[in-house]
Coordinates of C-alpha atoms in Angstrom, one line a residue:
Chain A
M1 CA -2.0 -14.8 13.3
N2 CA -5.0 -16.7 15.0
E3 CA -6.1 -18.4 11.2
R4 CA -2.5 -19.7 11.1
T5 CA -2.2 -20.7 14.5
T6 CA -5.4 -22.8 14.1
L7 CA -3.7 -24.4 11.1
V8 CA -0.8 -25.4 13.2
T9 CA -3.3 -27.2 15.9
D10 CA -4.7 -29.3 12.8
L11 CA -1.2 -30.0 11.5
N12 CA -0.7 -31.5 15.1
V13 CA -3.8 -33.5 14.8
F14 CA -2.9 -34.9 11.6
A15 CA 0.7 -35.4 12.2
N16 CA 0.7 -38.5 10.0
F17 CA -0.4 -36.6 6.8
R18 CA 1.4 -37.7 3.9
P19 CA 0.3 -35.6 1.0
T20 CA -0.1 -37.7 -2.4
L21 CA -0.6 -36.1 -5.6
P22 CA -3.4 -37.6 -7.7
S23 CA -1.8 -38.9 -11.0
T24 CA -3.3 -36.2 -13.2
Y25 CA -1.4 -33.7 -11.3
T26 CA 2.1 -35.2 -11.5
D27 CA 3.0 -33.4 -14.6
S28 CA 1.7 -29.5 -13.6
P29 CA 4.2 -27.2 -14.8
F30 CA 3.1 -24.8 -12.1
I31 CA 3.1 -26.0 -8.5
F32 CA 2.3 -24.1 -5.5
L33 CA 3.3 -25.5 -2.0
G34 CA 0.9 -24.3 0.6
N35 CA 1.9 -23.5 4.3
I36 CA 2.8 -26.9 5.8
D37 CA 5.9 -28.7 7.1
P38 CA 8.7 -27.7 4.5
T39 CA 9.9 -31.7 4.4
L40 CA 6.1 -32.4 3.5
Q41 CA 6.2 -29.6 0.9
R42 CA 9.3 -31.1 -0.6
S43 CA 7.7 -34.6 -0.7
V44 CA 4.8 -33.1 -2.8
L45 CA 7.6 -31.8 -5.2
T46 CA 9.4 -34.9 -5.7
Q47 CA 6.3 -36.6 -6.8
V48 CA 6.0 -34.0 -9.7
K49 CA 7.8 -35.7 -13.0
A50 CA 8.6 -33.1 -15.2
K51 CA 10.7 -30.0 -14.1
P52 CA 8.0 -27.2 -13.2
K53 CA 7.8 -24.0 -15.0
A54 CA 7.3 -21.9 -11.4
V55 CA 7.1 -23.5 -8.1
G56 CA 5.5 -21.1 -5.5
L57 CA 5.9 -21.5 -1.6
D58 CA 4.2 -19.8 1.3
T59 CA 5.4 -20.4 4.9
M60 CA 5.1 -19.0 8.4
N61 CA 7.0 -18.3 11.6
Y62 CA 6.2 -21.9 13.0
W63 CA 8.3 -23.3 10.4
I64 CA 11.0 -20.6 10.3
E65 CA 11.6 -21.1 13.9
R66 CA 11.4 -24.9 14.2
T67 CA 12.6 -26.7 10.8
P68 CA 15.0 -23.7 9.4
A69 CA 17.3 -26.2 7.7
E70 CA 14.3 -28.3 6.3
L71 CA 12.7 -24.9 4.9
K72 CA 15.9 -23.7 3.3
E73 CA 16.4 -27.1 1.7
T74 CA 13.0 -26.7 0.1
L75 CA 13.5 -23.0 -0.6
K76 CA 16.5 -24.3 -3.2
H77 CA 13.8 -25.9 -5.5
T78 CA 11.4 -22.7 -5.1
Q79 CA 11.2 -19.6 -7.4
I80 CA 8.6 -17.8 -6.0
L81 CA 8.2 -17.1 -2.0
M82 CA 5.0 -15.6 -0.8
I83 CA 5.3 -14.3 2.7
N84 CA 4.5 -11.3 4.6
D85 CA 6.7 -8.5 6.0
D86 CA 7.5 -10.1 9.6
E87 CA 8.3 -13.6 8.1
T88 CA 10.5 -11.9 5.6
R89 CA 12.3 -10.2 8.4
Q90 CA 12.2 -13.4 10.7
L91 CA 13.6 -15.8 7.8
T92 CA 16.5 -13.1 7.2
G93 CA 17.2 -11.5 10.3
E94 CA 17.2 -8.4 8.1
H95 CA 14.7 -5.6 9.1
N96 CA 14.8 -3.7 5.9
L97 CA 13.0 -5.6 3.2
T98 CA 14.6 -4.8 0.0
R99 CA 18.0 -5.9 1.7
A100 CA 16.1 -9.1 2.9
A101 CA 14.9 -9.8 -0.5
K102 CA 18.5 -9.9 -1.6
M103 CA 19.4 -12.5 1.2
I104 CA 16.2 -14.3 -0.1
F105 CA 17.4 -14.3 -3.5
K106 CA 20.6 -16.2 -2.3
M107 CA 18.5 -18.9 -0.7
G108 CA 16.7 -20.0 -4.1
P109 CA 13.8 -17.9 -4.9
K110 CA 14.4 -14.9 -7.4
T111 CA 10.8 -13.7 -6.8
L112 CA 9.6 -12.5 -3.3
V113 CA 6.0 -11.4 -2.9
I114 CA 5.4 -9.8 0.2
K115 CA 1.6 -9.8 1.2
R116 CA 0.6 -7.2 3.2
G117 CA -3.3 -7.6 3.7
E118 CA -5.3 -4.4 3.5
H119 CA -2.0 -2.6 2.2
G120 CA -1.5 -4.8 -0.7
A121 CA 1.4 -6.7 -1.9
L122 CA 5.0 -5.9 -3.1
M123 CA 6.9 -8.0 -5.7
V124 CA 10.7 -7.9 -5.3
H125 CA 12.5 -9.4 -8.1
D126 CA 15.8 -9.6 -8.8
R127 CA 15.5 -7.1 -11.7
F128 CA 12.1 -5.1 -10.7
L129 CA 9.9 -4.0 -7.9
F130 CA 6.3 -3.9 -8.4
S131 CA 3.5 -2.9 -5.7
V132 CA -0.1 -3.5 -6.1
P133 CA -2.8 -2.1 -3.5
A134 CA -5.3 -3.9 -1.9
F135 CA -8.9 -3.2 -3.4
P136 CA -10.6 -0.6 -1.3
L137 CA -14.0 -2.4 -0.5
E138 CA -17.1 -0.9 1.0
T139 CA -17.4 -4.1 3.2
V140 CA -14.9 -6.3 4.5
N141 CA -16.8 -9.6 6.2
D142 CA -14.2 -11.8 6.6
P143 CA -10.2 -11.7 5.8
T144 CA -9.6 -15.7 6.4
G145 CA -8.2 -17.2 3.2
A146 CA -7.2 -13.8 1.7
G147 CA -3.7 -14.9 1.3
D148 CA -4.4 -18.2 -0.1
S149 CA -6.8 -16.8 -2.5
F150 CA -4.1 -14.5 -3.5
A151 CA -1.7 -17.1 -4.1
G152 CA -4.5 -19.0 -6.3
G153 CA -5.1 -16.1 -8.3
F154 CA -1.5 -15.7 -8.8
M155 CA -0.5 -19.1 -9.8
G156 CA -3.5 -19.5 -11.5
Y157 CA -2.8 -16.5 -14.0
L158 CA 0.6 -17.7 -14.5
A159 CA -0.5 -21.1 -15.2
S160 CA -2.6 -19.7 -18.1
Q161 CA 0.6 -17.9 -19.5
K162 CA 2.9 -19.6 -21.9
N163 CA 6.0 -18.2 -20.0
V164 CA 6.8 -16.5 -16.7
T165 CA 8.0 -13.0 -17.8
E166 CA 8.0 -9.7 -16.1
Q167 CA 4.7 -8.7 -17.4
S168 CA 3.1 -12.0 -16.7
L169 CA 4.4 -12.0 -13.1
R170 CA 3.1 -8.2 -12.8
R171 CA -0.4 -9.4 -14.1
A172 CA -0.5 -12.3 -11.5
M173 CA 0.2 -10.0 -8.7
V174 CA -2.9 -8.1 -10.0
Y175 CA -5.0 -11.3 -10.4
G176 CA -4.0 -12.4 -7.1
S177 CA -5.1 -9.1 -5.4
V178 CA -8.4 -9.6 -7.2
L179 CA -9.0 -13.0 -5.9
G180 CA -8.3 -11.7 -2.4
S181 CA -10.4 -8.9 -2.7
F182 CA -13.3 -11.0 -3.6
C183 CA -12.7 -13.9 -0.9
V184 CA -13.0 -11.4 1.7
E185 CA -16.5 -10.2 0.8
K186 CA -18.2 -12.9 2.4
F187 CA -17.7 -15.7 4.6
G188 CA -15.2 -18.7 3.9
V189 CA -15.2 -19.7 -0.1
E190 CA -18.9 -18.2 -0.5
R191 CA -18.0 -15.4 -2.7
L192 CA -15.2 -17.5 -4.7
T193 CA -17.6 -20.3 -5.4
R194 CA -20.0 -18.0 -7.5
L195 CA -17.3 -15.8 -9.1
T196 CA -17.6 -15.7 -12.7
R197 CA -14.7 -14.6 -15.1
S198 CA -16.4 -11.5 -16.4
E199 CA -16.4 -10.4 -12.5
I200 CA -12.7 -11.0 -12.4
S201 CA -11.8 -9.3 -15.7
A202 CA -13.8 -6.2 -14.4
R203 CA -12.3 -6.0 -11.1
A204 CA -8.9 -6.2 -12.6
R205 CA -9.7 -3.2 -15.0
L206 CA -10.8 -1.3 -11.7
F207 CA -7.2 -2.1 -10.3
S208 CA -6.0 -0.7 -13.4
R209 CA -7.9 2.6 -12.9
L210 CA -6.9 2.5 -9.1
T211 CA -3.1 2.6 -9.7
A212 CA -2.7 4.4 -13.4
F213 CA -1.1 7.7 -14.0
Q214 CA 0.6 9.4 -16.7
L215 CA 3.8 11.5 -16.2
Chain B
M1 CA 2.1 10.3 17.2
N2 CA 5.1 11.7 18.8
E3 CA 6.3 14.2 16.4
R4 CA 2.3 15.4 16.3
T5 CA 2.4 15.5 20.1
T6 CA 5.6 17.7 20.3
L7 CA 3.9 20.2 17.6
V8 CA 1.0 20.6 19.8
T9 CA 3.2 21.2 22.8
D10 CA 5.0 24.2 20.7
L11 CA 1.5 25.5 19.8
N12 CA 0.5 26.0 23.4
V13 CA 4.0 27.9 23.9
F14 CA 3.0 29.8 21.3
A15 CA -0.6 30.2 22.0
N16 CA -0.8 34.2 20.8
F17 CA 0.5 32.9 17.3
R18 CA -1.3 34.6 14.8
P19 CA 0.2 33.9 11.4
T20 CA 0.2 36.8 8.8
L21 CA 0.6 36.4 5.2
P22 CA 3.2 38.3 3.5
S23 CA 1.6 40.6 0.8
T24 CA 3.3 38.9 -2.2
Y25 CA 1.5 35.6 -0.7
T26 CA -2.1 36.7 -0.6
D27 CA -2.9 36.2 -4.3
S28 CA -1.9 32.5 -4.1
P29 CA -4.3 30.3 -6.1
F30 CA -3.2 27.2 -4.3
I31 CA -3.1 27.1 -0.6
F32 CA -2.0 24.6 2.2
L33 CA -3.2 24.9 5.7
G34 CA -0.9 23.1 7.7
N35 CA -2.0 21.1 11.0
I36 CA -2.5 24.2 13.4
D37 CA -5.8 25.3 15.1
P38 CA -8.7 25.4 12.6
T39 CA -9.6 28.8 13.6
L40 CA -6.0 30.0 12.7
Q41 CA -6.0 28.0 9.5
R42 CA -9.3 30.0 8.7
S43 CA -7.8 33.2 9.5
V44 CA -5.0 32.3 7.2
L45 CA -7.6 31.7 4.2
T46 CA -9.5 35.0 4.9
Q47 CA -6.1 36.7 4.1
V48 CA -6.1 35.5 0.7
K49 CA -7.5 38.1 -1.6
A50 CA -8.8 36.1 -4.8
K51 CA -10.7 32.8 -4.5
P52 CA -8.2 29.8 -4.6
K53 CA -8.2 27.1 -6.9
A54 CA -7.5 24.7 -4.1
V55 CA -7.4 24.7 -0.7
G56 CA -5.4 21.8 0.8
L57 CA -5.7 21.2 4.9
D58 CA -3.9 18.9 7.5
T59 CA -5.4 18.1 10.8
M60 CA -5.2 15.6 13.7
N61 CA -6.6 13.9 16.5
Y62 CA -6.2 17.0 19.1
W63 CA -8.3 19.4 16.9
I64 CA -10.8 16.9 15.9
E65 CA -11.3 16.1 19.5
R66 CA -11.2 19.6 21.1
T67 CA -12.5 22.1 18.4
P68 CA -14.7 20.0 16.3
A69 CA -17.2 22.8 15.2
E70 CA -14.3 24.9 14.1
L71 CA -12.7 22.3 12.2
K72 CA -16.0 21.8 10.4
E73 CA -16.3 25.2 9.7
T74 CA -12.9 25.6 8.2
L75 CA -13.6 22.4 6.0
K76 CA -16.5 24.0 4.4
H77 CA -13.7 26.2 2.8
T78 CA -11.4 23.3 1.8
Q79 CA -11.1 21.1 -1.2
I80 CA -8.3 18.6 -0.4
L81 CA -8.4 16.9 3.1
M82 CA -5.0 15.2 3.8
I83 CA -5.2 12.9 7.0
N84 CA -4.2 9.3 8.0
D85 CA -6.5 6.3 8.5
D86 CA -7.2 6.9 12.3
E87 CA -8.3 10.5 11.5
T88 CA -10.3 9.6 8.9
R89 CA -12.3 7.3 11.2
Q90 CA -12.2 9.7 14.2
L91 CA -13.4 12.6 12.1
T92 CA -16.7 10.6 10.8
G93 CA -17.1 8.0 13.4
E94 CA -17.0 5.5 10.3
H95 CA -14.7 2.5 10.4
N96 CA -14.9 2.0 6.7
L97 CA -12.8 4.3 4.7
T98 CA -14.6 4.5 1.5
R99 CA -17.8 5.0 3.3
A100 CA -16.1 7.7 5.8
A101 CA -14.9 9.5 2.7
K102 CA -18.5 10.0 1.4
M103 CA -19.2 11.7 4.9
I104 CA -16.3 13.9 4.4
F105 CA -17.4 15.0 0.8
K106 CA -20.7 16.4 2.6
M107 CA -18.1 18.3 5.1
G108 CA -17.0 20.2 2.0
P109 CA -13.5 18.4 0.5
K110 CA -14.2 16.6 -2.5
T111 CA -11.2 15.1 -2.5
L112 CA -9.8 13.0 0.6
V113 CA -6.0 12.2 0.5
I114 CA -5.2 9.3 3.3
K115 CA -1.7 9.2 4.2
R116 CA -0.4 5.8 5.1
G117 CA 3.3 6.2 5.6
E118 CA 5.5 3.3 4.7
H119 CA 2.1 1.6 3.4
G120 CA 1.7 4.9 0.5
A121 CA -1.5 6.7 0.2
L122 CA -4.9 6.3 -1.1
M123 CA -7.0 9.3 -2.8
V124 CA -10.6 9.0 -2.5
H125 CA -12.3 11.5 -5.0
D126 CA -16.0 11.6 -5.4
R127 CA -15.5 10.5 -8.9
F128 CA -12.3 8.1 -8.5
L129 CA -10.0 6.2 -6.4
F130 CA -6.2 6.3 -6.7
S131 CA -3.7 4.5 -4.6
V132 CA 0.2 4.9 -4.5
P133 CA 2.7 2.8 -2.7
A134 CA 5.4 4.4 -0.7
F135 CA 8.9 4.0 -2.3
P136 CA 10.8 0.9 -1.0
L137 CA 13.9 2.5 0.1
E138 CA 17.0 0.5 1.2
T139 CA 17.6 3.0 4.0
V140 CA 14.9 5.0 6.1
N141 CA 16.7 7.1 8.5
D142 CA 14.2 9.7 9.5
P143 CA 10.3 9.5 9.2
T144 CA 9.8 13.1 10.6
G145 CA 8.5 15.5 8.0
A146 CA 7.4 12.7 5.4
G147 CA 3.8 13.9 5.5
D148 CA 4.5 17.8 5.4
S149 CA 6.7 16.9 2.4
F150 CA 4.1 14.7 0.7
A151 CA 1.8 17.8 1.0
G152 CA 4.5 20.0 -0.3
G153 CA 5.0 17.9 -3.1
F154 CA 1.4 17.4 -4.0
M155 CA 0.4 21.1 -3.7
G156 CA 3.6 21.9 -5.6
Y157 CA 2.7 19.9 -8.6
L158 CA -0.7 21.0 -8.5
A159 CA 0.4 24.5 -8.4
S160 CA 2.5 23.9 -11.7
Q161 CA -0.7 23.0 -13.6
K162 CA -3.2 25.1 -15.1
N163 CA -6.3 23.4 -13.7
V164 CA -7.0 20.8 -11.4
T165 CA -8.0 17.7 -13.2
E166 CA -8.2 14.0 -12.3
Q167 CA -4.9 13.3 -14.5
S168 CA -3.3 16.3 -12.3
L169 CA -4.3 15.2 -9.0
R170 CA -3.2 11.5 -9.7
R171 CA 0.3 12.9 -10.7
A172 CA 0.3 15.3 -7.4
M173 CA -0.3 11.7 -5.6
V174 CA 3.0 10.6 -7.4
Y175 CA 5.2 13.8 -6.9
G176 CA 3.9 14.0 -3.1
S177 CA 5.1 10.4 -2.7
V178 CA 8.4 11.2 -4.6
L179 CA 9.0 14.1 -2.2
G180 CA 8.1 11.9 1.0
S181 CA 10.4 9.7 -0.3
F182 CA 13.5 11.9 -0.3
C183 CA 12.5 13.3 3.1
V184 CA 12.9 10.3 5.0
E185 CA 16.3 9.3 3.5
K186 CA 18.4 11.9 5.5
F187 CA 17.6 13.6 8.9
G188 CA 15.4 16.6 9.1
V189 CA 15.7 18.5 5.7
E190 CA 19.0 17.6 4.9
R191 CA 17.8 15.6 1.7
L192 CA 15.2 18.2 0.4
T193 CA 17.7 21.1 0.6
R194 CA 20.1 19.6 -2.1
L195 CA 17.2 17.9 -3.9
T196 CA 17.4 18.6 -7.9
R197 CA 14.4 18.9 -10.3
S198 CA 16.1 16.0 -12.2
E199 CA 16.3 13.4 -9.3
I200 CA 12.6 14.3 -8.5
S201 CA 11.7 13.4 -12.2
A202 CA 14.0 10.2 -12.2
R203 CA 12.2 9.1 -9.0
A204 CA 8.7 9.7 -10.4
R205 CA 9.7 7.5 -13.5
L206 CA 10.5 5.1 -10.9
F207 CA 7.0 5.1 -9.2
S208 CA 5.8 4.6 -12.5
R209 CA 7.7 1.3 -13.0
L210 CA 6.8 0.3 -9.6
T211 CA 3.2 0.4 -10.5
A212 CA 2.4 -0.3 -13.7
F213 CA 1.1 -3.2 -15.6
Q214 CA -1.0 -4.0 -18.9
L215 CA -3.8 -6.2 -18.7

């Protein structure tokens, strides 16, 4: 949790931070609310003019403990919640993740993405489950930013599609994992800044090979 | 490691244990050597008359530390090694699992199955990688025996096939996970003793749904 602790320290320094969307962003159909104060997350959302096709949200123990009412209000406007195992349990008070997911569905999101770092990610949707492994890498240099890279790949893929369907959500999980796997190969954003489309496609095909079987 | 600690205590009590194969077992083409003293594992293997199609082996920290030479001798006669992350690292002295796998391939096995409990299992073969998640269950009553159930499902599936191929190894991973998932639903072998073929097939199809995506 070191990275996240640092984040909160930064937020305290910037206590007067009031995010303002550039005007070209206010009609975005796909919104991802990064891990900040849920009141600020909602203030971003109110700046979006048209009803978004999908709103994703990341949060953490700090907000779950200190601003639970604000977080639950923001969750009402969220379709996709991306958190880890511990956060899922803390938010619901339920240890079992499939039961916890059902409680989260009542809070607003109908899609829960449980991020598990080196163990991949699990999507619990109210009509299906989907699991994707982490990509087995020879070298992991820096896990910082893997979760945000996952979210970026996930939301970016969804935004490239006309509609949010079961198939596009499954593929979004794969592209999220692809971006997360590139992120950790080098320090900071070093690997991501020189990443090409063809590298992304090639690794997505490797995920397919990694998980495919015929009964 | 509580279960495994208990096992070793039992083995010390039965220090004179000398496993003898019933005569009807000595022509088995598929052999699984459970987690016991590697010298005893090899003594089982020498009782098998024909050259087996595949030998699987489970081991643990106790044997890796105390009988490394004996273990390495037994590994020379093993095709499929089934251990966990820590055991893989301990056996090779290499933290990275894909690099560790390459070291294991030089010891004998050409297939490494890394068992990860609630995080599923990873197969590292010298020509491919295959990952299978654990089945997300509403209730886990007792994890005891999950690894052995996995091994049983895995080897049992292989034994049902004519040849060991990439596809049969992938499916063996799935059937191993299916059996492991049923094992943990109830205490001891309670669930396994009343398990039916159709329940096994149905859950294998659920694994397919859990992991399938189309790029």
